[in-house]
Coordinates of C-alpha atoms in Angstrom, one line a residue:
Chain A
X1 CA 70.6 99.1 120.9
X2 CA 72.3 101.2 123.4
X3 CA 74.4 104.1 122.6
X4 CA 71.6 106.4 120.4
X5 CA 74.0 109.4 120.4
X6 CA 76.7 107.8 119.0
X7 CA 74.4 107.0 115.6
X8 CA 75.3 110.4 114.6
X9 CA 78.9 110.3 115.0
X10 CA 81.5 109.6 111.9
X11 CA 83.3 106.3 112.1
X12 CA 85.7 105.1 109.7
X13 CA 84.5 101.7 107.4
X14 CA 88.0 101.4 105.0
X15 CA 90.9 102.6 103.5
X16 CA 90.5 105.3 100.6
X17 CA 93.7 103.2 98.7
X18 CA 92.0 99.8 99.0
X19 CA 88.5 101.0 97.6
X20 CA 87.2 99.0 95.4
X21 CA 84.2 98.7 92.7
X22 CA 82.8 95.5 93.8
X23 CA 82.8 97.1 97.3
X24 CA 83.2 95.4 100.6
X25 CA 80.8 94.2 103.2
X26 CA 81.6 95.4 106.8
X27 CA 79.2 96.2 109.9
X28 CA 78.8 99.9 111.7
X29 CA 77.1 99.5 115.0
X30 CA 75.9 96.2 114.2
X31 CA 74.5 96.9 111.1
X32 CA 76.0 95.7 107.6
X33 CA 77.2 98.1 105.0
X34 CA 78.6 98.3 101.9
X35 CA 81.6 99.9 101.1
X36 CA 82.4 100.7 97.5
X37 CA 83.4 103.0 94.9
X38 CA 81.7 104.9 91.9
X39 CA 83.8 105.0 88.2
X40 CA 85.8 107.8 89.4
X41 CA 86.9 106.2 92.3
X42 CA 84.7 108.0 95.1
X43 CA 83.5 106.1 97.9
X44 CA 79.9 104.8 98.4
X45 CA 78.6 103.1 101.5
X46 CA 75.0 101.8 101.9
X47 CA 73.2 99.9 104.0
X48 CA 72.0 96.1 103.2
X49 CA 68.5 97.8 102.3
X50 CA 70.2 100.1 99.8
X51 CA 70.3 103.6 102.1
X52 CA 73.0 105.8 100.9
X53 CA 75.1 106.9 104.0
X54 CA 76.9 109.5 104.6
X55 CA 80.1 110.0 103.4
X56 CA 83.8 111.5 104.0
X57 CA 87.0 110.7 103.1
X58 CA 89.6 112.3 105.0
X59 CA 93.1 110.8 107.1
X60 CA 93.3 108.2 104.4
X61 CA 90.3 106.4 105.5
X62 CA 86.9 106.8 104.3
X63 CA 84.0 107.6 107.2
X64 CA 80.8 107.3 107.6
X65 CA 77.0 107.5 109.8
X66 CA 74.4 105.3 110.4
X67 CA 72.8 108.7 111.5
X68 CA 72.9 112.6 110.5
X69 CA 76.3 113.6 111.7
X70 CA 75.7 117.9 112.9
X71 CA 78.9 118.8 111.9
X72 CA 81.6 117.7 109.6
X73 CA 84.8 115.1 110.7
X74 CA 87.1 116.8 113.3
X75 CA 90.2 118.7 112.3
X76 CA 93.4 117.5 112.6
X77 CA 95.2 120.7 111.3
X78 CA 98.9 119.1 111.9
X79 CA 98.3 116.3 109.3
X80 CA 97.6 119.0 107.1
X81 CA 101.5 120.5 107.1
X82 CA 103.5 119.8 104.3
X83 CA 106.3 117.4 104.2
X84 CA 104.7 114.9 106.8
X85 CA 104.6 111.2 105.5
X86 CA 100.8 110.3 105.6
X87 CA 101.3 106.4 106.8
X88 CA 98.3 103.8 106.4
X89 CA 98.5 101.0 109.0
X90 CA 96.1 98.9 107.8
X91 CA 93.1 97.3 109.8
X92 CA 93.1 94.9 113.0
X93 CA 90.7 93.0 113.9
X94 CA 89.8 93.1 118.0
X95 CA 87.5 91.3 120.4
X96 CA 87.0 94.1 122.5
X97 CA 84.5 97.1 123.4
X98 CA 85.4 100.3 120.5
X99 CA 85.5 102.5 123.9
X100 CA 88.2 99.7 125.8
X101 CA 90.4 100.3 122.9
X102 CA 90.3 104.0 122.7
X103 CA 90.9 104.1 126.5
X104 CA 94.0 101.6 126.3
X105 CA 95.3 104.2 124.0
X106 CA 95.1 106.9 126.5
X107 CA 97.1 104.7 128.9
X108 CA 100.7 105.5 129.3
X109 CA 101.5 103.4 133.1
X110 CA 101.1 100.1 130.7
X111 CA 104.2 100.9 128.5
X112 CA 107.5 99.6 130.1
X113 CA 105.1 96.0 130.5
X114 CA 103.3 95.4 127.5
X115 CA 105.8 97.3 125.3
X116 CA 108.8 96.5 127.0
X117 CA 112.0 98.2 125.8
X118 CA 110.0 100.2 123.1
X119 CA 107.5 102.8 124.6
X120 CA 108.9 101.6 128.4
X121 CA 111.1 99.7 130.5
X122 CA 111.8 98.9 134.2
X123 CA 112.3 100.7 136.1
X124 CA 110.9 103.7 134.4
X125 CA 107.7 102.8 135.1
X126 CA 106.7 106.3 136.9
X127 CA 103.8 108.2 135.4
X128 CA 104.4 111.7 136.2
X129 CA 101.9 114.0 136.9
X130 CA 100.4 115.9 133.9
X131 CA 97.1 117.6 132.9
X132 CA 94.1 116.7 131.9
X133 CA 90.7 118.2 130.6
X134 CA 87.5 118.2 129.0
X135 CA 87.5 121.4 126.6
X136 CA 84.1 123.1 126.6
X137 CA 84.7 124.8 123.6
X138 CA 85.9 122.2 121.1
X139 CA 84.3 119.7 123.5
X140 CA 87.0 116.9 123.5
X141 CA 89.5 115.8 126.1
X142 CA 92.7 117.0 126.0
X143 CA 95.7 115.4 128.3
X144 CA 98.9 117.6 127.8
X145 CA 102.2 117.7 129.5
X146 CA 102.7 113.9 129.4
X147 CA 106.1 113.0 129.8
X148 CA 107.9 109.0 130.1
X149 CA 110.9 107.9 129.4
X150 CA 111.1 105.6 126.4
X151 CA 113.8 103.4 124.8
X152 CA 112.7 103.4 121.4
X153 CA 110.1 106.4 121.3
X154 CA 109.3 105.9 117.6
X155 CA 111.4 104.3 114.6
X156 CA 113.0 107.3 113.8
X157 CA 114.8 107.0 117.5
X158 CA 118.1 106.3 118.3
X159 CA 118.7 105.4 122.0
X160 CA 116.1 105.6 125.0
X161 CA 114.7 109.6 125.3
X162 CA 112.0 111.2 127.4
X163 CA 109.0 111.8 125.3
X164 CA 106.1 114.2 125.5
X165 CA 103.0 113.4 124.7
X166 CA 99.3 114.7 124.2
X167 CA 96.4 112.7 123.8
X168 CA 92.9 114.5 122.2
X169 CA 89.7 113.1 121.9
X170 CA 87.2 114.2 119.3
X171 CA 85.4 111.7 119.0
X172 CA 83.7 108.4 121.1
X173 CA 85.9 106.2 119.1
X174 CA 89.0 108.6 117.7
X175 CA 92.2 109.3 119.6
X176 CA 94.8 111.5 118.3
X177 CA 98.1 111.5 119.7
X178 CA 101.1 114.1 119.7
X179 CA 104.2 113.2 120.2
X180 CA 107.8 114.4 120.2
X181 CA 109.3 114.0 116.9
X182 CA 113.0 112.9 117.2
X183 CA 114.1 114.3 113.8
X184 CA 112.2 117.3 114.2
X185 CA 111.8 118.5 117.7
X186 CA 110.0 121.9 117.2
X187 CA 107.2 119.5 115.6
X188 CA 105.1 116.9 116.9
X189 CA 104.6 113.7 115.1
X190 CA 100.7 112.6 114.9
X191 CA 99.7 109.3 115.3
X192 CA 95.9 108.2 115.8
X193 CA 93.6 105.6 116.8
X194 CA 90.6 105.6 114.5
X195 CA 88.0 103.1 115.7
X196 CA 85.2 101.3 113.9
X197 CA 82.3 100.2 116.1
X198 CA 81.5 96.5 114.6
X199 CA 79.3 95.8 117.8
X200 CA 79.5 96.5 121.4
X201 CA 82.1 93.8 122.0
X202 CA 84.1 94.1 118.6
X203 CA 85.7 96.4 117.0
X204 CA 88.4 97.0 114.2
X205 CA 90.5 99.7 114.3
X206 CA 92.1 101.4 111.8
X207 CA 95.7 102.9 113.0
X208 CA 97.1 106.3 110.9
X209 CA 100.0 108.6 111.7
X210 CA 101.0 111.8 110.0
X211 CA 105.0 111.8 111.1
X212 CA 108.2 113.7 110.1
X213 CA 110.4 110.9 108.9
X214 CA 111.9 111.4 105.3
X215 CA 114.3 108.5 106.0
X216 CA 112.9 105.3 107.4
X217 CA 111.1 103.1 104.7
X218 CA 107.7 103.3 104.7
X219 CA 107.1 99.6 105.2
X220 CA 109.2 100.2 108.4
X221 CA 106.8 102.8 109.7
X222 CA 103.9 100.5 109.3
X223 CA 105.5 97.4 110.9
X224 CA 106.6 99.8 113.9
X225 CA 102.8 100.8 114.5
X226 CA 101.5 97.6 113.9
X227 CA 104.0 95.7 116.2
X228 CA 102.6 98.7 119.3
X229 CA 99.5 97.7 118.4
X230 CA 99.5 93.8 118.2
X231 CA 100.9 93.9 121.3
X232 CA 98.3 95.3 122.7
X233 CA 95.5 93.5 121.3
X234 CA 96.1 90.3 123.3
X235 CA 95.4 92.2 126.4
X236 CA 92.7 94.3 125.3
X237 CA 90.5 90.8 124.3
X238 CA 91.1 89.8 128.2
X239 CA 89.9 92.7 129.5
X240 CA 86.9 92.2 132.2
X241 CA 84.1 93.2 131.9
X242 CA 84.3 93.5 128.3
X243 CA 82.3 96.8 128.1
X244 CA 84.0 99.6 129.2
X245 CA 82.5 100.2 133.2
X246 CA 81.0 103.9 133.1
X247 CA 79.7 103.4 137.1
X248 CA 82.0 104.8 139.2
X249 CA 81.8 101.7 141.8
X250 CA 83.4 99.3 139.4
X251 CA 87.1 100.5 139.6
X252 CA 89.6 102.6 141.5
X253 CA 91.3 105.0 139.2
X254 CA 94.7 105.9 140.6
X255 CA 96.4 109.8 139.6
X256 CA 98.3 108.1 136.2
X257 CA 94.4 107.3 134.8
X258 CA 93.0 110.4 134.9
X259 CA 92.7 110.2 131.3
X260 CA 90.4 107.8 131.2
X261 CA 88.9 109.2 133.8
X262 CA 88.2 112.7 132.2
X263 CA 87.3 110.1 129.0
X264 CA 85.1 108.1 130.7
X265 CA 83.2 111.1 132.1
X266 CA 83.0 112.3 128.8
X267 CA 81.2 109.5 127.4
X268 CA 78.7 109.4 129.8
X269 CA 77.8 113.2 129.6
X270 CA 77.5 112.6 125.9
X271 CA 75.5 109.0 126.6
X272 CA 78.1 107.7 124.1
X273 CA 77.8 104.6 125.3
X274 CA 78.0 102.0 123.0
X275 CA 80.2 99.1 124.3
X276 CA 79.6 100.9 127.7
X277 CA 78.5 99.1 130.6
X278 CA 76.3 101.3 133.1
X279 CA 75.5 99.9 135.7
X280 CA 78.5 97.3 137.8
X281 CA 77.2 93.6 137.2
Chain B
X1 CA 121.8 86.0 105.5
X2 CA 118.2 88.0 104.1
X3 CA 115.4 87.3 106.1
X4 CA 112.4 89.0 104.2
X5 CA 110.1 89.4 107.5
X6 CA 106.9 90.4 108.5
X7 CA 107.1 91.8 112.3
X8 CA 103.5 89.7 112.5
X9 CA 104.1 86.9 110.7
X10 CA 104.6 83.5 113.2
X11 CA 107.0 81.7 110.5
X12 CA 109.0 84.9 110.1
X13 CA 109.2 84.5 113.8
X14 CA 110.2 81.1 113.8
X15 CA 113.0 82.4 112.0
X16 CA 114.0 85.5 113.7
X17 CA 113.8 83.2 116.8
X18 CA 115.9 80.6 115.6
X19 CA 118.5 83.1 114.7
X20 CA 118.4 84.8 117.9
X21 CA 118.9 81.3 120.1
X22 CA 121.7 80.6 118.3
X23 CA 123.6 83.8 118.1
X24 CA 123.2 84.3 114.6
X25 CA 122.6 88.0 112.6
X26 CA 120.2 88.2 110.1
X27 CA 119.1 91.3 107.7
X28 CA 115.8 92.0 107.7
X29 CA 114.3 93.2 105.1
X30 CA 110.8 94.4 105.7
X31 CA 108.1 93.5 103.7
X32 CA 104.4 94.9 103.6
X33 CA 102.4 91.9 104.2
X34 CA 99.5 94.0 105.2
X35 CA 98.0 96.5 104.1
X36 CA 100.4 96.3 100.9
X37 CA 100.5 92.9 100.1
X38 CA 103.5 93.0 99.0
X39 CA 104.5 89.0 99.3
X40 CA 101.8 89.0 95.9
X41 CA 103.6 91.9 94.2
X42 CA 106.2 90.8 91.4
X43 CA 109.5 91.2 93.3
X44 CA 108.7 88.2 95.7
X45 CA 106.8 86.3 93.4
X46 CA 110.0 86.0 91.4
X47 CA 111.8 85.1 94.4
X48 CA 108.5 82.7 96.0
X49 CA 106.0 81.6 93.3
X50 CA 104.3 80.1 96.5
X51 CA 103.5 83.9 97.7
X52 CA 104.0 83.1 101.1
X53 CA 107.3 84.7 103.9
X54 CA 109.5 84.2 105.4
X55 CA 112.0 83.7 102.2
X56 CA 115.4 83.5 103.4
X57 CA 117.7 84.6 100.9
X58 CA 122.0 83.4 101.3
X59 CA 123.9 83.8 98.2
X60 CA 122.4 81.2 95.7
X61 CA 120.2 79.5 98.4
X62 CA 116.7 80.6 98.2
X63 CA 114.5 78.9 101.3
X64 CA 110.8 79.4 101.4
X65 CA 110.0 77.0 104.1
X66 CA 109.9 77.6 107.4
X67 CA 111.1 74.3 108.1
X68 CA 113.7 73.9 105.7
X69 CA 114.8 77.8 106.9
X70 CA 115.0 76.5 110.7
X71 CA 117.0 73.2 109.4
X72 CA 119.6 76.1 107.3
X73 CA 120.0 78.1 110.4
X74 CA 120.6 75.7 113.2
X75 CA 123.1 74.1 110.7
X76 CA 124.4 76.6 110.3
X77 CA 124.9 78.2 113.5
X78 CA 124.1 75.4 116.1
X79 CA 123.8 71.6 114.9
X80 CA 122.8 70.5 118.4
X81 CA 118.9 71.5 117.6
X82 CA 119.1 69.3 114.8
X83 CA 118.7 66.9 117.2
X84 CA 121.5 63.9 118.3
X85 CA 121.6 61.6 114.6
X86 CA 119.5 58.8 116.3
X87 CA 117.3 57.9 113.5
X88 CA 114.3 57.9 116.0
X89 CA 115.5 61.4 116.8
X90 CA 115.6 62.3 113.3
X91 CA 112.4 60.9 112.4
X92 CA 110.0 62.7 115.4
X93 CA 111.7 66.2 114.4
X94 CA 110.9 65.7 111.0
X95 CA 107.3 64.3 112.3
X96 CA 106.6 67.7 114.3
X97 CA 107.6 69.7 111.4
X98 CA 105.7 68.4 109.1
X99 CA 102.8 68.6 112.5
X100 CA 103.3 72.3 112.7
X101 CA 101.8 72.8 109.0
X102 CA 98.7 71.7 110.5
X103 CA 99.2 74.2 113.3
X104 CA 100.0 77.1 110.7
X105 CA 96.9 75.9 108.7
X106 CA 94.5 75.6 111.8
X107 CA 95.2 78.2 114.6
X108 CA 97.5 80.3 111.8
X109 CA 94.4 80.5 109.4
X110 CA 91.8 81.5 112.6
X111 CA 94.0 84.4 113.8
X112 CA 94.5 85.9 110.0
X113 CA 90.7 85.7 110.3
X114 CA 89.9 86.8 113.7
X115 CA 92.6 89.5 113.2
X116 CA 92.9 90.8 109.7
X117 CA 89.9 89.8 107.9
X118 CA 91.2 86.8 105.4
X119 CA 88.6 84.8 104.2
X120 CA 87.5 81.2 105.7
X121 CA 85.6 79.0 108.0
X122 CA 86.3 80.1 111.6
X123 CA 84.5 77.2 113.3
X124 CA 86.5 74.5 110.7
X125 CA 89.7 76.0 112.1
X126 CA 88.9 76.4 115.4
X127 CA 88.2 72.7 115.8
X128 CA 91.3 71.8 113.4
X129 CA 93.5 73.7 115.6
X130 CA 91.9 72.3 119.1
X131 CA 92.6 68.6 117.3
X132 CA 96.2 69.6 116.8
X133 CA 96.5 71.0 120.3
X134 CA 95.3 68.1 122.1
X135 CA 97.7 65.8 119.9
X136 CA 100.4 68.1 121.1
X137 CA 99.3 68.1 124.3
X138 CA 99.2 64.5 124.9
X139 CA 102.7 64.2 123.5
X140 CA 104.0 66.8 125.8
X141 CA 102.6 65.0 128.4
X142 CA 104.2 62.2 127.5
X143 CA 107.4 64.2 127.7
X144 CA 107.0 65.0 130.7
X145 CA 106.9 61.7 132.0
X146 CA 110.0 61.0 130.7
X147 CA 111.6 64.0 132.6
X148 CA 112.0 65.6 129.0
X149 CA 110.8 69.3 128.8
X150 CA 110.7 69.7 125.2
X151 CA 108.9 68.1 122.1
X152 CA 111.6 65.4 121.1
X153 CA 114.5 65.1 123.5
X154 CA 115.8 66.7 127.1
X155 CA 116.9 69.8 125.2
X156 CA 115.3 71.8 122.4
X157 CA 115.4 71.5 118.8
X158 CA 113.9 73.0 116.4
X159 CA 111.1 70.9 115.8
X160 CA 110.0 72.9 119.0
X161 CA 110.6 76.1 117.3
X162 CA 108.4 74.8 114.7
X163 CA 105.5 74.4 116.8
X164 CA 105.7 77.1 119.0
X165 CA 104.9 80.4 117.4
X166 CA 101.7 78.8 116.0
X167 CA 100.8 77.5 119.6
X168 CA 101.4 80.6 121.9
X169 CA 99.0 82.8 119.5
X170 CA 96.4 80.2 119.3
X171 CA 94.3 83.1 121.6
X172 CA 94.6 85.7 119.1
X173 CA 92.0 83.2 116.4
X174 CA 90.3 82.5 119.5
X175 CA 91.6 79.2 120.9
X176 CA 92.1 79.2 124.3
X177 CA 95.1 77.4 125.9
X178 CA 93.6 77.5 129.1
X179 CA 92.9 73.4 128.7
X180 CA 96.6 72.3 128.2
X181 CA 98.6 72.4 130.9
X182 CA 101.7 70.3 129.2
X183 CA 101.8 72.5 126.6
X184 CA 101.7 76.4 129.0
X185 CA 104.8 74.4 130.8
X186 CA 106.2 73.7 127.5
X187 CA 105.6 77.6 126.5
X188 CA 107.6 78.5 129.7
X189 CA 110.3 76.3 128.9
X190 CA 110.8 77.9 125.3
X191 CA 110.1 81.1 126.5
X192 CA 112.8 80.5 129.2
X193 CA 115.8 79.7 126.9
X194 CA 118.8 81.7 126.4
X195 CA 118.4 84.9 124.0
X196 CA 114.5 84.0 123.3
X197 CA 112.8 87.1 121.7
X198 CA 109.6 88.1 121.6
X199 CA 106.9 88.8 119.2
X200 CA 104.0 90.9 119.6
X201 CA 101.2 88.7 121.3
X202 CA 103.7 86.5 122.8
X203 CA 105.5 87.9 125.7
X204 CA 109.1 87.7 127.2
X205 CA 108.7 86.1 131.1
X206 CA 108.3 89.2 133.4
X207 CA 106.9 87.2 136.1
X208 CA 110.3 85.0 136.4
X209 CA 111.9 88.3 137.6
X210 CA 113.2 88.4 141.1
X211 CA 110.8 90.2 143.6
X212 CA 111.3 93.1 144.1
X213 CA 110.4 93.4 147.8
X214 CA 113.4 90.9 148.6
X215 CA 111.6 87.8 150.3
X216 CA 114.0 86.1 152.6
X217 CA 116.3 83.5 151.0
X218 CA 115.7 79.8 151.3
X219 CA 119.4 80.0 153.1
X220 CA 118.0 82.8 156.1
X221 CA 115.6 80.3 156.7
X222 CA 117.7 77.5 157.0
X223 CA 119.7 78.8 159.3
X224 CA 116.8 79.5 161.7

């Protein structure tokens, strides 16, 4: 298997509300596992051979390692603020490399054509410059002062507004993103991408936001994230290769990639690369 | 008019995009299919004992087939995709929608599979769903021949609406579409109709919009 750094890296593997006793049978890196909870409703997992994993339960989900994880599950000290609805999207299957869907988060220049009249529209289809970098001391890349113009920024908007955006990664297979919140602009909502490595070319992935929104129904707020995210999945199975290129000679990153950029970098100074490809075929 | 809708659902969609063709407003009311399953919890039950959306709700009149919703709306709003009253008309819509169970069984079951982990065997319903499609296919084909873009007659009805949601995510449960050419024309033809909407997975027609570089008209070069 390729990607031995990643071993050691938390993943999520379920939903702390839909734990049950009986447990449910899912694969990390390839390998199956067992996730389950004890009588007072704490989560288990273990491997087929009976190996207690590690374990956390944090963001709604419950995580876990194949390996010895060195520190505990990032922070995200936003979704820790009082009067932020915690919503859980629910699971999605996807046919594609964990790192290809993490990256297509990171990608703003795709909104006005895959979300059309939601995140984007033509002819706002500009990308305007913004920052980007790898942060030695938390180690994770940050992308801030991202701005587009959207039509229907989140479910809490009325009308078309220009958003701001930041994009973090912590982790080979977690994106968080900030983002204006319309009801509350002195906040920023949180919405992430939490990403379970199945295998190298599959992955499901486990959507959560932390938002200020007191009025739309919660049912609403899921259907909003999972409509985003359904409409990228089609896409993100046709992506070729299907293993995200780390060699430079494979493609030309133009200025409104450079998160992927600094993210692809990233990976390969960590050798986090499982669902990578290396070397251009 | 209550649509109780799932933004992911492909018969919700058939009746969201029923509605939107023929200019008429529903309500929706949202309903957490997943991760809630809410279409099991006791509200809807009482309404659908089937468990299953869409459940379209209109006074007294409670519809839980997609079919017999698309027959309500078009009635309603529409009668001309209920086809012309030719009894051979008549018959082949209510042949294709009673056809499109299969495809909701077949392609529908592989992409709750492929996509949110329900239960089943993927390789059964991949080959039950590329059976269907080449039935379709051939008929389209047929179609075609007679100069008729659409599943029954020159003009839609909603025996195409019936088919189509099921057809154009066939990808997402991993059936290709890349074998059936009558039916990617057909796909262009429904998705080229006036006041389609979209769902996600099946997109509106970007490429249909006029170039933006301004290529000469076929008049300029006419006049050459």
């Amino acid at each position: 298997m390729s990607g031995e750094a990643m071993i050691d890296q938390w993943y999520p593997v379920g939903l702390i509300s839909q734990l049950l006793a009986k447990g449910r049978q899912t694969l990390l890196m390839g390998e199956t596992i067992y996730v389950s909870c004890n009588a007072v409703g704490k989560a288990i997992v273990t491997t087929s051979d009976g190996r207690d994993l590690p374990v956390t339960e944090r963001y709604g989900h419950v995580w876990s390692s194949l390996g010895l994880p060195a520190a505990p599950l990032f922070d995200i000290p936003e979704a820790e603020q009082p009067g932020r609805r915690l919503v859980d999207v629910g699971v999605v299957r996807v046919r594609c490399s964990p790192l290809r869907a993490v990256e297509n988060f990171l990608d703003i220049a795709h909104f006005p054509f895959v979300h059309t009249d939601i995140l984007g529209a033509e002819p706002h289809t500009e990308v305007e410059n913004y920052k980007v970098e790898i942060r030695e001391d938390a180690d994770e890349v940050w992308a801030t002062q991202v701005k587009f113009y959207q039509p229907q920024a989140a479910r809490s908007a009325s009308g078309g507004i220009t958003t701001e955006y930041m994009y973090r990664v912590p982790a080979p297979t977690c994106s968080i993103l900030y983002k204006t919140c319309p009801p509350r602009p002195s906040e920023w909502d949180v919405i992430t991408l939490f990403v379970q490595p199945l295998t190298e070319e599959l992955c499901d992935v486990w959507p959560w936001m932390a938002l200020f929104d007191d009025e739309t129904p919660m049912t609403d707020l899921i259907h909003f994230q999972q409509m985003i995210f359904l409409q990228d999945r089609s896409i993100l199975e046709n992506q070729i290769p299907r293993r995200l290129p780390l060699d430079p000679g494979m493609e030309i990153p133009t200025r409104a990639d450079l998160t992927s950029v600094a993210y692809r970098r990233w990976l390969k100074r960590h050798a986090f690369t499982y669902g990578a490809q290396l070397v251009a075929q | 008019m209550i649509l109780y809708d799932y933004i992911l659902s492909p018969g919700c969609y058939k009746a969201r995009l029923m509605a939107a063709l023929t200019g008429l407003e529903l309500t929706l009311r949202a309903v957490d299919f997943h991760p809630g399953a809410e279409h099991r919890g006791p509200e809807l039950l009482a309404l659908n004992p089937a468990g299953s959306i869409p459940i379209l709700v209109d006074g007294d009149l409670v519809l839980t087939e997609s079919a017999a919703i698309l027959v309500y709306i078009s009635g309603k709003a529409a009668p001309a995709w209920l086809g012309n009253g030719q009894p051979a008309t008549n018959a082949r819509i209510q042949q294709w929608l009673s056809f499109s169970a299969r495809l909701t069984a077949s392609l529908g079951g592989a992409r709750l599979h492929e996509m949110l982990h329900r239960p089943g065997d993927i390789v059964a319903l991949r080959a039950a769903g590329v059976t269907a499609l080449r039935e379709l296919e051939a008929a389209l084909f047929e179609q075609r021949l007679k100069n008729e873009a659409f599943l029954v007659t020159d003009r839609p009805t909603i025996a195409d609406i019936a088919c189509f949601p099921y057809v154009a995510l066939a990808p997402d449960g991993g059936v290709s579409l890349d074998a059936y050419p009558s039916i990617r024309l057909w796909m262009r033809a429904v998705r080229s109709l006036e006041g389609f909407i979209e769902m996600p997975g099946i997109h509106r027609l970007h490429e249909l919009k006029p170039d933006p570089h301004g290529l000469p008209s076929s008049s300029e070069a006419v006049e050459e």
